[in-house]
């Protein structure tokens, strides 16, 4: 799985950090999401898919391999 | 739509009051609206016609559609869209302007920052319950606990002296009442505006460790944000920050008292995940923001098969969306084991609630603390005597008399 974050769209809701804390964090200066791991391992896929599904800004894109 | 005795069609009100017999349930009309494609033509308390968007999928589509504008300067935007000087708050702006200003506020609401506030919130909750239980019961849980907790938290975070809480709580009530005259509402908005204007000016000269000081130093004094822009948005935060959570605490308490088995599960668990999902289910089940999520069409468009003309106003029916059987099965049941992901209680799209992580932390602390410290908690009046806030932008209880 390859994860892409469309940063300009992010509205700093923090939902991805709740769903997949090992893959997403938020910048201290404005809460915008940071991608910690572009190619998360299998055990993290469920959380990442959830994050992509609930992101209110549709800012998380997944390419499944 | 119904037809009156004289043969004219009468539009249903928005929001439709919840049934007096089961005030925690949705109006039965919402179930009918969700069952069919299309938007419902409805009318607000002040007579403005709006299209109600009811289905889960339609609400998400609408809140992601850039042709539906949140701009408060649009004359067709229902309610007062701007502050007294014509400046809208960022919730009443569109991107990119909205996101530019929103990002000046989001720093203080990240998952990490809110986690760090938890011990302080826990202490405030314990102190409030100490004070309440030091007196003889019964007490009004709204005045003693549900309202002061989020009010203290947001005051501290913004840097608004809590000593002035009566002033801003009263004006917040007026700003959020759907029935008050425009003059009365504008009076309250002006009072809050000039109060905050003075406060922000002070923070420019004498900064402290709070959001308004940071905004003053980093954004206003550097010319990124006009003082009036900062104040009108700060005022939106102050209003949104305490009334919403306050009503969730009180209404959730009532819902739990009516479901003793679920109450016991939340009280007795030591698994934070159980509490967290219970809070999400309460947010979905109660969906207290039952009005005011308005947008105005900037061009003709079709949504859910309904043609919306440019300039027409649209209102998201979040309670209906969260009770759409296409989103979740058996939506009228309060179910702690439900998969609550993707609920719409905090909205969706670029305006999704800024304070959602704070609200979650407050509820995850306030509810178990109340239930554990007062295991005998019960209503002090018959449930039929409770009065519900059908006339407010945020649904809830005017008071909740309890004994313990
Ligand atoms: C349980 C509590 C809460 C609920 C149910 C709630 C619900 C909502 C909803 C539905 C929206 C979207 C409005 C729209 O799209 O037009 C929203 C936006 C907002 N909320 Fe909350 N809220 C809660 C708590 C809070 C708190 C604690 C704060 C402040 C600290 C807050 C501040 C805001 C702000 C500033 C916006 C506007 C965001 C924007 O337009 O970008 N809310 N909230
Ligand atoms: S869920 Fe989406 S909008 Fe929210 S912080 Fe993550 S990327 Fe940003």
Coordinates of C-alpha atoms and ligand atoms in Angstrom, one line a residue:
Chain A
X1 CA 0.0 0.0 0.0
X2 CA 1.3 3.5 -0.9
X3 CA -0.2 6.5 0.9
X4 CA -0.3 10.0 -0.5
X5 CA -1.3 13.0 1.5
X6 CA -2.8 16.0 -0.3
X7 CA -1.6 18.5 2.2
X8 CA -3.3 21.7 0.9
X9 CA -6.7 20.0 1.3
X10 CA -6.1 19.0 4.9
X11 CA -8.3 20.8 7.5
X12 CA -6.5 19.5 10.6
X13 CA -9.4 17.5 11.9
X14 CA -7.0 14.9 13.5
X15 CA -9.3 12.0 12.4
X16 CA -6.4 10.2 10.7
X17 CA -4.2 10.5 13.8
X18 CA -7.0 8.8 15.8
X19 CA -7.5 6.1 13.2
X20 CA -3.8 5.3 12.4
X21 CA -1.4 7.0 14.9
X22 CA 1.6 5.0 13.6
X23 CA 1.1 6.5 10.1
X24 CA -0.2 10.0 10.7
X25 CA 0.7 12.8 13.0
X26 CA -0.1 16.6 13.0
X27 CA 2.3 19.5 12.7
X28 CA 2.8 21.5 15.9
X29 CA 2.5 24.9 14.2
X30 CA -1.0 24.4 12.6
X31 CA -2.3 20.9 13.1
X32 CA -1.9 19.9 9.4
X33 CA -1.4 16.2 8.9
X34 CA 2.1 14.7 8.4
X35 CA 2.7 11.3 6.8
X36 CA 5.0 9.3 9.0
X37 CA 5.1 6.2 6.7
X38 CA 4.3 6.3 3.0
X39 CA 4.4 2.5 2.7
X40 CA 2.8 1.1 5.9
X41 CA 3.1 -2.6 6.6
X42 CA 0.1 -5.0 6.4
X43 CA -0.8 -4.7 10.1
X44 CA -1.5 -0.9 9.6
X45 CA -3.6 -1.2 6.5
X46 CA -7.0 -1.4 8.3
X47 CA -6.3 1.8 10.2
X48 CA -5.1 3.7 7.1
X49 CA -8.1 2.6 5.1
X50 CA -10.3 3.9 7.9
X51 CA -8.4 7.2 8.0
X52 CA -8.8 7.6 4.2
X53 CA -12.5 6.8 4.5
X54 CA -13.4 9.3 7.3
X55 CA -11.0 12.2 6.3
X56 CA -13.5 15.1 6.0
X57 CA -11.3 16.7 3.3
X58 CA -10.7 13.6 1.2
X59 CA -7.0 14.4 1.5
X60 CA -5.7 10.8 2.0
X61 CA -5.2 8.8 -1.2
X62 CA -4.3 5.2 -1.3
X63 CA -2.7 3.1 -4.1
X64 CA -3.1 -0.5 -3.2
X65 CA -0.5 -2.8 -4.7
Chain B
X1 CA -45.4 19.2 2.5
X2 CA -48.9 19.5 3.9
X3 CA -52.0 21.4 2.7
X4 CA -53.8 23.8 5.1
X5 CA -57.6 24.1 5.5
X6 CA -57.6 27.0 3.1
X7 CA -55.8 24.9 0.4
X8 CA -52.4 26.6 0.6
X9 CA -49.4 24.4 0.9
X10 CA -47.7 24.8 4.3
X11 CA -44.0 24.0 4.4
X12 CA -42.7 21.9 7.3
X13 CA -40.6 23.8 9.9
X14 CA -36.8 23.3 10.1
X15 CA -35.8 21.8 12.4
X16 CA -38.9 19.7 13.1
X17 CA -39.3 19.5 16.9
X18 CA -38.4 16.2 18.4
X19 CA -41.5 14.2 19.7
X20 CA -42.6 15.3 23.2
X21 CA -43.2 11.7 24.1
X22 CA -39.6 10.6 23.3
X23 CA -37.5 13.7 23.2
X24 CA -34.3 11.8 22.5
X25 CA -35.7 10.4 19.3
X26 CA -35.8 12.2 15.9
X27 CA -39.0 13.7 14.5
X28 CA -40.8 10.9 12.6
X29 CA -40.8 13.2 9.5
X30 CA -37.1 12.8 9.2
X31 CA -37.5 9.0 8.7
X32 CA -39.9 9.8 5.8
X33 CA -37.6 12.4 4.3
X34 CA -34.6 10.0 4.3
X35 CA -36.7 7.2 2.8
X36 CA -37.1 9.0 -0.5
X37 CA -34.7 10.7 -2.9
X38 CA -34.8 14.4 -3.1
X39 CA -34.5 17.4 -0.8
X40 CA -37.4 18.7 1.4
X41 CA -38.6 22.2 1.0
X42 CA -38.8 23.6 4.6
X43 CA -39.1 26.9 6.4
X44 CA -36.9 28.3 9.3
X45 CA -38.4 29.9 12.4
X46 CA -37.9 33.4 10.9
X47 CA -39.8 32.4 7.8
X48 CA -36.8 31.8 5.4
X49 CA -37.4 28.9 3.1
X50 CA -34.5 26.4 2.9
X51 CA -33.9 23.0 1.2
X52 CA -33.3 20.4 3.9
X53 CA -30.6 17.8 2.9
X54 CA -31.5 14.6 4.8
X55 CA -29.7 11.5 3.5
X56 CA -26.3 10.6 4.8
X57 CA -24.7 10.3 1.3
X58 CA -26.4 13.6 0.1
X59 CA -25.1 15.5 3.1
X60 CA -21.6 14.4 2.5
X61 CA -21.9 15.2 -1.2
X62 CA -23.3 18.7 -0.4
X63 CA -20.6 19.5 2.2
X64 CA -17.9 18.6 -0.3
X65 CA -19.5 20.6 -3.1
X66 CA -17.7 24.0 -3.7
X67 CA -20.8 25.4 -5.4
X68 CA -22.5 25.4 -2.0
X69 CA -21.0 28.4 -0.2
X70 CA -20.7 29.1 3.5
X71 CA -20.0 32.8 2.9
X72 CA -21.8 35.0 5.5
X73 CA -21.6 38.0 3.3
X74 CA -24.0 36.4 0.9
X75 CA -27.4 38.2 1.5
X76 CA -29.2 34.8 1.1
X77 CA -27.3 33.2 3.9
X78 CA -29.8 32.6 6.7
X79 CA -29.1 34.1 10.1
X80 CA -26.6 36.8 10.8
X81 CA -23.6 35.9 8.6
X82 CA -21.2 38.5 9.7
X83 CA -20.0 40.4 12.8
X84 CA -21.3 43.9 13.6
X85 CA -18.7 45.5 11.2
X86 CA -19.6 43.2 8.3
X87 CA -16.6 40.8 8.8
X88 CA -17.6 37.1 8.8
X89 CA -16.0 34.6 11.1
X90 CA -14.0 31.8 9.3
X91 CA -16.9 29.4 9.8
X92 CA -18.8 31.7 7.5
X93 CA -16.1 32.0 4.8
X94 CA -15.2 29.8 1.8
X95 CA -11.8 28.4 0.9
X96 CA -9.1 29.5 0.4
X97 CA -9.9 32.5 2.7
X98 CA -11.6 30.1 5.2
X99 CA -8.7 27.7 5.4
X100 CA -6.1 30.4 5.7
X101 CA -7.7 31.7 8.9
X102 CA -8.8 28.3 10.2
X103 CA -5.2 27.2 10.2
X104 CA -4.4 30.0 12.6
X105 CA -6.7 28.4 15.1
X106 CA -6.1 24.6 14.6
X107 CA -2.7 24.6 16.4
X108 CA -4.5 24.5 19.7
X109 CA -6.9 21.7 18.8
X110 CA -4.6 18.9 17.6
X111 CA -4.9 15.4 19.0
X112 CA -1.6 15.9 20.9
X113 CA -2.5 19.3 22.4
X114 CA -5.8 18.1 23.6
X115 CA -4.3 14.9 25.1
X116 CA -2.1 17.2 27.2
X117 CA -5.2 19.1 28.5
X118 CA -6.8 15.9 29.9
X119 CA -5.4 16.1 33.4
X120 CA -6.6 19.7 33.7
X121 CA -10.0 18.8 32.4
X122 CA -10.2 15.9 34.9
X123 CA -9.4 18.2 37.8
X124 CA -12.0 20.7 36.7
X125 CA -14.6 17.9 36.5
X126 CA -13.7 16.6 40.0
X127 CA -13.8 20.1 41.5
X128 CA -17.2 20.9 40.0
X129 CA -18.6 17.7 41.5
X130 CA -17.0 18.4 44.9
X131 CA -18.8 21.7 44.9
X132 CA -22.1 20.3 43.7
X133 CA -22.1 17.4 46.2
X134 CA -21.0 19.6 49.2
X135 CA -24.5 21.0 49.1
X136 CA -27.8 19.1 49.7
X137 CA -29.4 17.7 46.5
X138 CA -31.3 18.0 44.3
X139 CA -29.2 20.2 41.9
X140 CA -29.4 21.3 38.3
X141 CA -26.7 19.3 36.5
X142 CA -26.7 21.8 33.6
X143 CA -25.8 24.8 35.8
X144 CA -23.5 22.8 38.2
X145 CA -21.6 20.6 35.8
X146 CA -22.5 20.3 32.2
X147 CA -22.2 24.0 31.3
X148 CA -19.4 25.2 33.6
X149 CA -17.0 22.4 32.6
X150 CA -16.7 23.3 28.9
X151 CA -17.1 26.9 29.7
X152 CA -14.1 26.8 32.0
X153 CA -12.1 24.8 29.5
X154 CA -12.7 27.1 26.5
X155 CA -12.2 30.2 28.6
X156 CA -8.8 28.9 29.8
X157 CA -7.8 27.9 26.3
X158 CA -8.8 31.2 24.7
X159 CA -7.7 33.3 27.6
X160 CA -11.1 34.8 28.5
X161 CA -11.4 35.6 32.2
X162 CA -13.8 33.0 33.6
X163 CA -15.0 35.7 36.1
X164 CA -16.9 37.1 33.1
X165 CA -18.7 33.8 32.5
X166 CA -22.2 35.1 33.3
X167 CA -21.8 37.8 30.7
X168 CA -20.7 35.5 27.9
X169 CA -23.0 32.6 28.8
X170 CA -26.0 34.8 28.7
X171 CA -25.1 36.3 25.4
X172 CA -24.3 32.9 24.0
X173 CA -27.8 31.7 24.9
X174 CA -29.3 34.6 23.0
X175 CA -27.1 34.2 20.0
X176 CA -28.1 30.6 19.7
X177 CA -31.8 30.9 20.2
X178 CA -33.6 30.5 16.9
X179 CA -36.7 32.4 17.9
X180 CA -35.2 35.7 19.1
X181 CA -35.5 38.8 17.0
X182 CA -32.7 39.8 14.7
X183 CA -32.3 43.0 16.8
X184 CA -31.9 41.1 20.0
X185 CA -29.5 38.7 18.5
X186 CA -27.4 41.5 16.9
X187 CA -27.4 43.2 20.3
X188 CA -25.8 40.2 21.9
X189 CA -23.4 39.7 19.1
X190 CA -22.3 43.4 19.4
X191 CA -21.9 43.1 23.2
X192 CA -19.7 40.0 22.8
X193 CA -17.8 41.6 19.9
X194 CA -16.8 44.7 21.8
X195 CA -16.0 42.7 25.0
X196 CA -13.6 40.5 22.9
X197 CA -12.2 43.5 21.0
X198 CA -11.1 45.1 24.3
X199 CA -9.7 41.8 25.5
X200 CA -7.7 41.2 22.3
X201 CA -6.3 44.7 22.5
X202 CA -5.1 44.0 26.0
X203 CA -3.5 40.7 24.8
X204 CA -1.6 42.7 22.2
X205 CA 0.0 44.8 24.9
X206 CA 0.2 42.2 27.7
X207 CA 0.4 38.7 26.2
X208 CA -0.3 35.6 28.4
X209 CA -0.1 31.9 27.6
X210 CA -3.3 31.5 25.7
X211 CA -4.8 31.3 22.2
X212 CA -5.9 35.0 22.0
X213 CA -2.5 36.2 23.1
X214 CA -0.8 34.0 20.5
X215 CA -3.3 35.2 17.8
X216 CA -2.6 38.8 18.9
X217 CA 1.2 38.5 18.8
X218 CA 1.6 36.1 15.8
X219 CA -1.2 37.2 13.5
X220 CA -2.6 40.6 14.4
X221 CA 0.6 42.5 15.2
X222 CA 2.3 41.0 12.2
X223 CA -0.5 42.1 9.9
X224 CA -1.7 38.6 8.9
X225 CA -5.2 39.2 10.4
X226 CA -7.2 42.3 11.2
X227 CA -8.2 42.6 14.8
X228 CA -11.9 42.6 13.9
X229 CA -11.4 39.3 11.9
X230 CA -9.7 37.7 14.9
X231 CA -12.4 38.8 17.2
X232 CA -15.4 37.6 15.2
X233 CA -13.8 34.2 14.8
X234 CA -12.8 34.0 18.5
X235 CA -16.4 34.8 19.3
X236 CA -17.6 31.9 17.2
X237 CA -15.1 29.7 19.0
X238 CA -16.3 30.9 22.4
X239 CA -20.0 30.3 21.5
X240 CA -19.4 26.9 19.8
X241 CA -16.9 25.8 22.5
X242 CA -19.2 25.7 25.5
X243 CA -22.8 25.3 24.4
X244 CA -22.3 22.3 22.2
X245 CA -20.4 20.2 24.7
X246 CA -22.6 21.4 27.6
X247 CA -25.7 20.1 25.9
X248 CA -24.0 16.8 25.0
X249 CA -23.1 16.2 28.6
X250 CA -26.6 16.9 29.9
X251 CA -28.5 15.0 27.2
X252 CA -26.1 12.1 27.3
X253 CA -26.6 11.8 31.1
X254 CA -30.3 11.7 30.5
X255 CA -29.9 9.0 27.7
X256 CA -27.8 6.9 30.1
X257 CA -30.2 7.2 33.0
X258 CA -32.8 5.9 30.6
X259 CA -30.6 2.9 29.7
X260 CA -29.3 1.6 33.1
X261 CA -27.5 -1.4 31.5
X262 CA -25.5 0.8 29.2
X263 CA -24.8 3.3 32.0
X264 CA -23.4 0.5 34.1
X265 CA -21.1 -0.6 31.2
X266 CA -19.6 2.9 30.9
X267 CA -19.3 3.3 34.7
X268 CA -17.7 -0.1 35.3
X269 CA -15.3 -0.4 32.3
X270 CA -11.6 0.4 32.6
X271 CA -11.2 0.2 28.8
X272 CA -10.9 3.7 27.3
X273 CA -12.0 2.3 23.9
X274 CA -15.4 1.4 25.3
X275 CA -15.8 4.9 26.7
X276 CA -14.6 6.4 23.4
X277 CA -17.1 4.4 21.3
X278 CA -19.9 5.2 23.7
X279 CA -19.2 8.9 23.2
X280 CA -19.2 8.5 19.4
X281 CA -22.5 6.7 19.6
X282 CA -24.0 9.4 21.9
X283 CA -22.8 12.0 19.4
X284 CA -24.5 10.1 16.5
X285 CA -27.6 9.1 18.4
X286 CA -28.3 12.6 19.9
X287 CA -26.9 14.7 17.0
X288 CA -27.5 18.0 18.9
X289 CA -26.5 20.4 16.0
X290 CA -29.9 20.1 14.4
X291 CA -29.9 23.5 12.6
X292 CA -27.6 26.2 11.4
X293 CA -25.4 24.1 9.0
X294 CA -26.4 26.3 6.1
X295 CA -25.0 26.8 2.6
X296 CA -26.1 28.9 -0.3
X297 CA -25.9 27.8 -3.9
X298 CA -23.7 30.0 -6.0
X299 CA -25.0 28.5 -9.3
X300 CA -27.8 26.2 -10.3
X301 CA -27.1 22.6 -9.4
X302 CA -28.8 19.3 -8.8
X303 CA -28.5 17.4 -5.6
X304 CA -30.3 14.2 -4.8
X305 CA -32.3 14.7 -7.9
X306 CA -33.6 18.1 -6.7
X307 CA -32.8 21.2 -8.8
X308 CA -31.4 24.0 -6.6
X309 CA -31.3 27.5 -8.1
X310 CA -28.5 29.9 -7.6
X311 CA -29.1 32.0 -4.4
X312 CA -31.3 29.4 -2.7
X313 CA -30.3 28.3 0.8
X314 CA -29.7 24.7 1.8
X315 CA -29.7 23.3 5.4
X316 CA -27.9 20.1 6.4
X317 CA -30.2 17.8 8.4
X318 CA -27.4 16.2 10.4
X319 CA -29.8 14.3 12.8
X320 CA -31.5 12.7 9.8
X321 CA -28.2 11.8 8.1
X322 CA -26.9 10.1 11.3
X323 CA -30.2 8.2 11.5
X324 CA -30.2 7.1 7.8
X325 CA -30.6 3.3 7.6
X326 CA -28.3 3.5 4.5
X327 CA -25.5 4.6 6.9
X328 CA -26.1 2.4 9.8
X329 CA -28.6 -0.4 10.7
X330 CA -31.4 0.1 13.3
X331 CA -30.4 3.8 13.7
X332 CA -33.0 4.6 16.4
X333 CA -31.4 2.2 18.9
X334 CA -28.7 3.5 21.3
X335 CA -26.1 0.8 20.9
X336 CA -22.7 0.9 22.5
X337 CA -21.3 -1.8 20.1
X338 CA -22.2 0.1 16.9
X339 CA -19.6 0.9 14.3
X340 CA -19.8 4.7 14.6
X341 CA -17.1 5.6 12.1
X342 CA -18.0 8.3 9.7
X343 CA -20.9 9.8 11.7
X344 CA -21.9 13.4 10.8
X345 CA -22.3 14.9 14.3
X346 CA -19.3 17.2 13.7
X347 CA -20.2 17.9 10.1
X348 CA -18.1 17.0 7.1
X349 CA -15.8 18.7 4.6
X350 CA -13.7 21.7 5.0
X351 CA -15.8 23.1 7.9
X352 CA -15.8 19.9 10.0
X353 CA -15.6 20.9 13.6
X354 CA -12.4 22.5 14.8
X355 CA -13.1 21.6 18.4
X356 CA -13.9 17.9 17.8
X357 CA -10.9 16.5 19.7
X358 CA -11.5 18.8 22.6
X359 CA -15.2 17.9 22.7
X360 CA -14.3 14.2 22.6
X361 CA -11.9 14.6 25.5
X362 CA -14.4 16.6 27.6
X363 CA -17.1 14.0 27.0
X364 CA -14.8 11.0 27.6
X365 CA -13.9 12.6 31.0
X366 CA -17.1 14.2 32.1
X367 CA -19.4 11.2 31.6
X368 CA -17.5 8.4 33.4
X369 CA -16.4 10.8 36.1
X370 CA -20.0 11.7 36.8
X371 CA -21.2 8.1 36.8
X372 CA -18.4 6.8 39.0
X373 CA -18.5 9.5 41.6
X374 CA -22.3 9.5 41.8
X375 CA -23.4 5.9 41.4
X376 CA -26.8 6.7 42.8
X377 CA -27.4 9.5 40.3
X378 CA -31.1 9.8 39.3
X379 CA -33.6 12.3 38.0
X380 CA -35.1 14.6 40.7
X381 CA -38.3 15.3 38.7
X382 CA -40.5 13.1 36.5
X383 CA -39.0 12.8 33.0
X384 CA -42.2 14.4 31.5
X385 CA -41.3 17.7 33.3
X386 CA -38.0 18.2 31.6
X387 CA -37.9 21.0 29.0
X388 CA -35.9 20.5 25.8
X389 CA -34.3 23.1 23.6
X390 CA -36.2 22.6 20.4
X391 CA -36.0 26.4 19.8
X392 CA -32.2 26.5 20.0
X393 CA -29.7 26.0 17.3
X394 CA -28.1 23.4 19.5
X395 CA -30.6 20.8 20.9
X396 CA -30.4 19.9 24.6
X397 CA -31.9 20.4 28.0
X398 CA -32.7 23.8 29.7
X399 CA -32.1 22.1 33.1
X400 CA -31.6 18.6 34.5
X401 CA -32.6 18.3 38.1
X402 CA -30.8 15.3 39.7
X403 CA -30.2 13.7 43.1
X404 CA -27.4 11.4 44.1
Ligands
LIG1 C1 -20.1 17.9 21.1 C2 -19.7 19.1 20.8 C3 -19.7 19.7 19.4 C4 -20.4 19.4 18.3 C5 -21.6 18.4 18.2 C6 -20.0 20.3 17.2 C7 -20.5 20.3 16.0 C8 -20.1 21.0 14.9 C9 -20.5 21.0 13.5 C10 -21.7 20.1 13.1 C11 -19.8 21.9 12.8 C12 -19.9 22.1 11.3 C13 -20.6 23.4 10.9 C14 -20.8 23.6 9.4 O1 -20.3 22.8 8.6 O2 -21.4 24.6 9.1 C15 -18.9 22.5 13.7 C16 -18.0 23.5 13.3 C17 -17.2 24.2 14.2 N1 -17.1 23.9 15.6 FE1 -17.9 22.4 16.6 N2 -19.0 21.1 17.7 C18 -18.8 20.7 19.0 C19 -17.8 21.3 19.8 C20 -17.0 22.3 19.5 C21 -16.0 22.9 20.4 C22 -15.7 22.4 21.8 C23 -15.5 24.0 19.7 C24 -14.4 25.0 20.1 C25 -13.5 24.9 20.8 C26 -16.1 24.0 18.4 C27 -15.8 24.9 17.4 C28 -16.2 24.9 16.1 C29 -15.8 25.8 15.1 C30 -14.9 27.0 15.2 C31 -16.5 25.4 13.9 C32 -16.4 26.0 12.5 C33 -15.3 25.3 11.7 C34 -15.1 25.8 10.3 O3 -16.1 26.4 9.7 O4 -14.1 25.6 9.7 N3 -17.0 23.0 18.3 N4 -19.0 22.0 15.0
LIG2 S1 -8.2 13.3 8.6 FE1 -7.8 14.5 6.7 S2 -8.3 16.6 7.2 FE2 -8.1 15.5 9.2 S3 -6.0 15.8 9.8 FE3 -6.0 13.9 8.6 S4 -5.6 14.5 6.5 FE4 -6.1 16.3 7.6

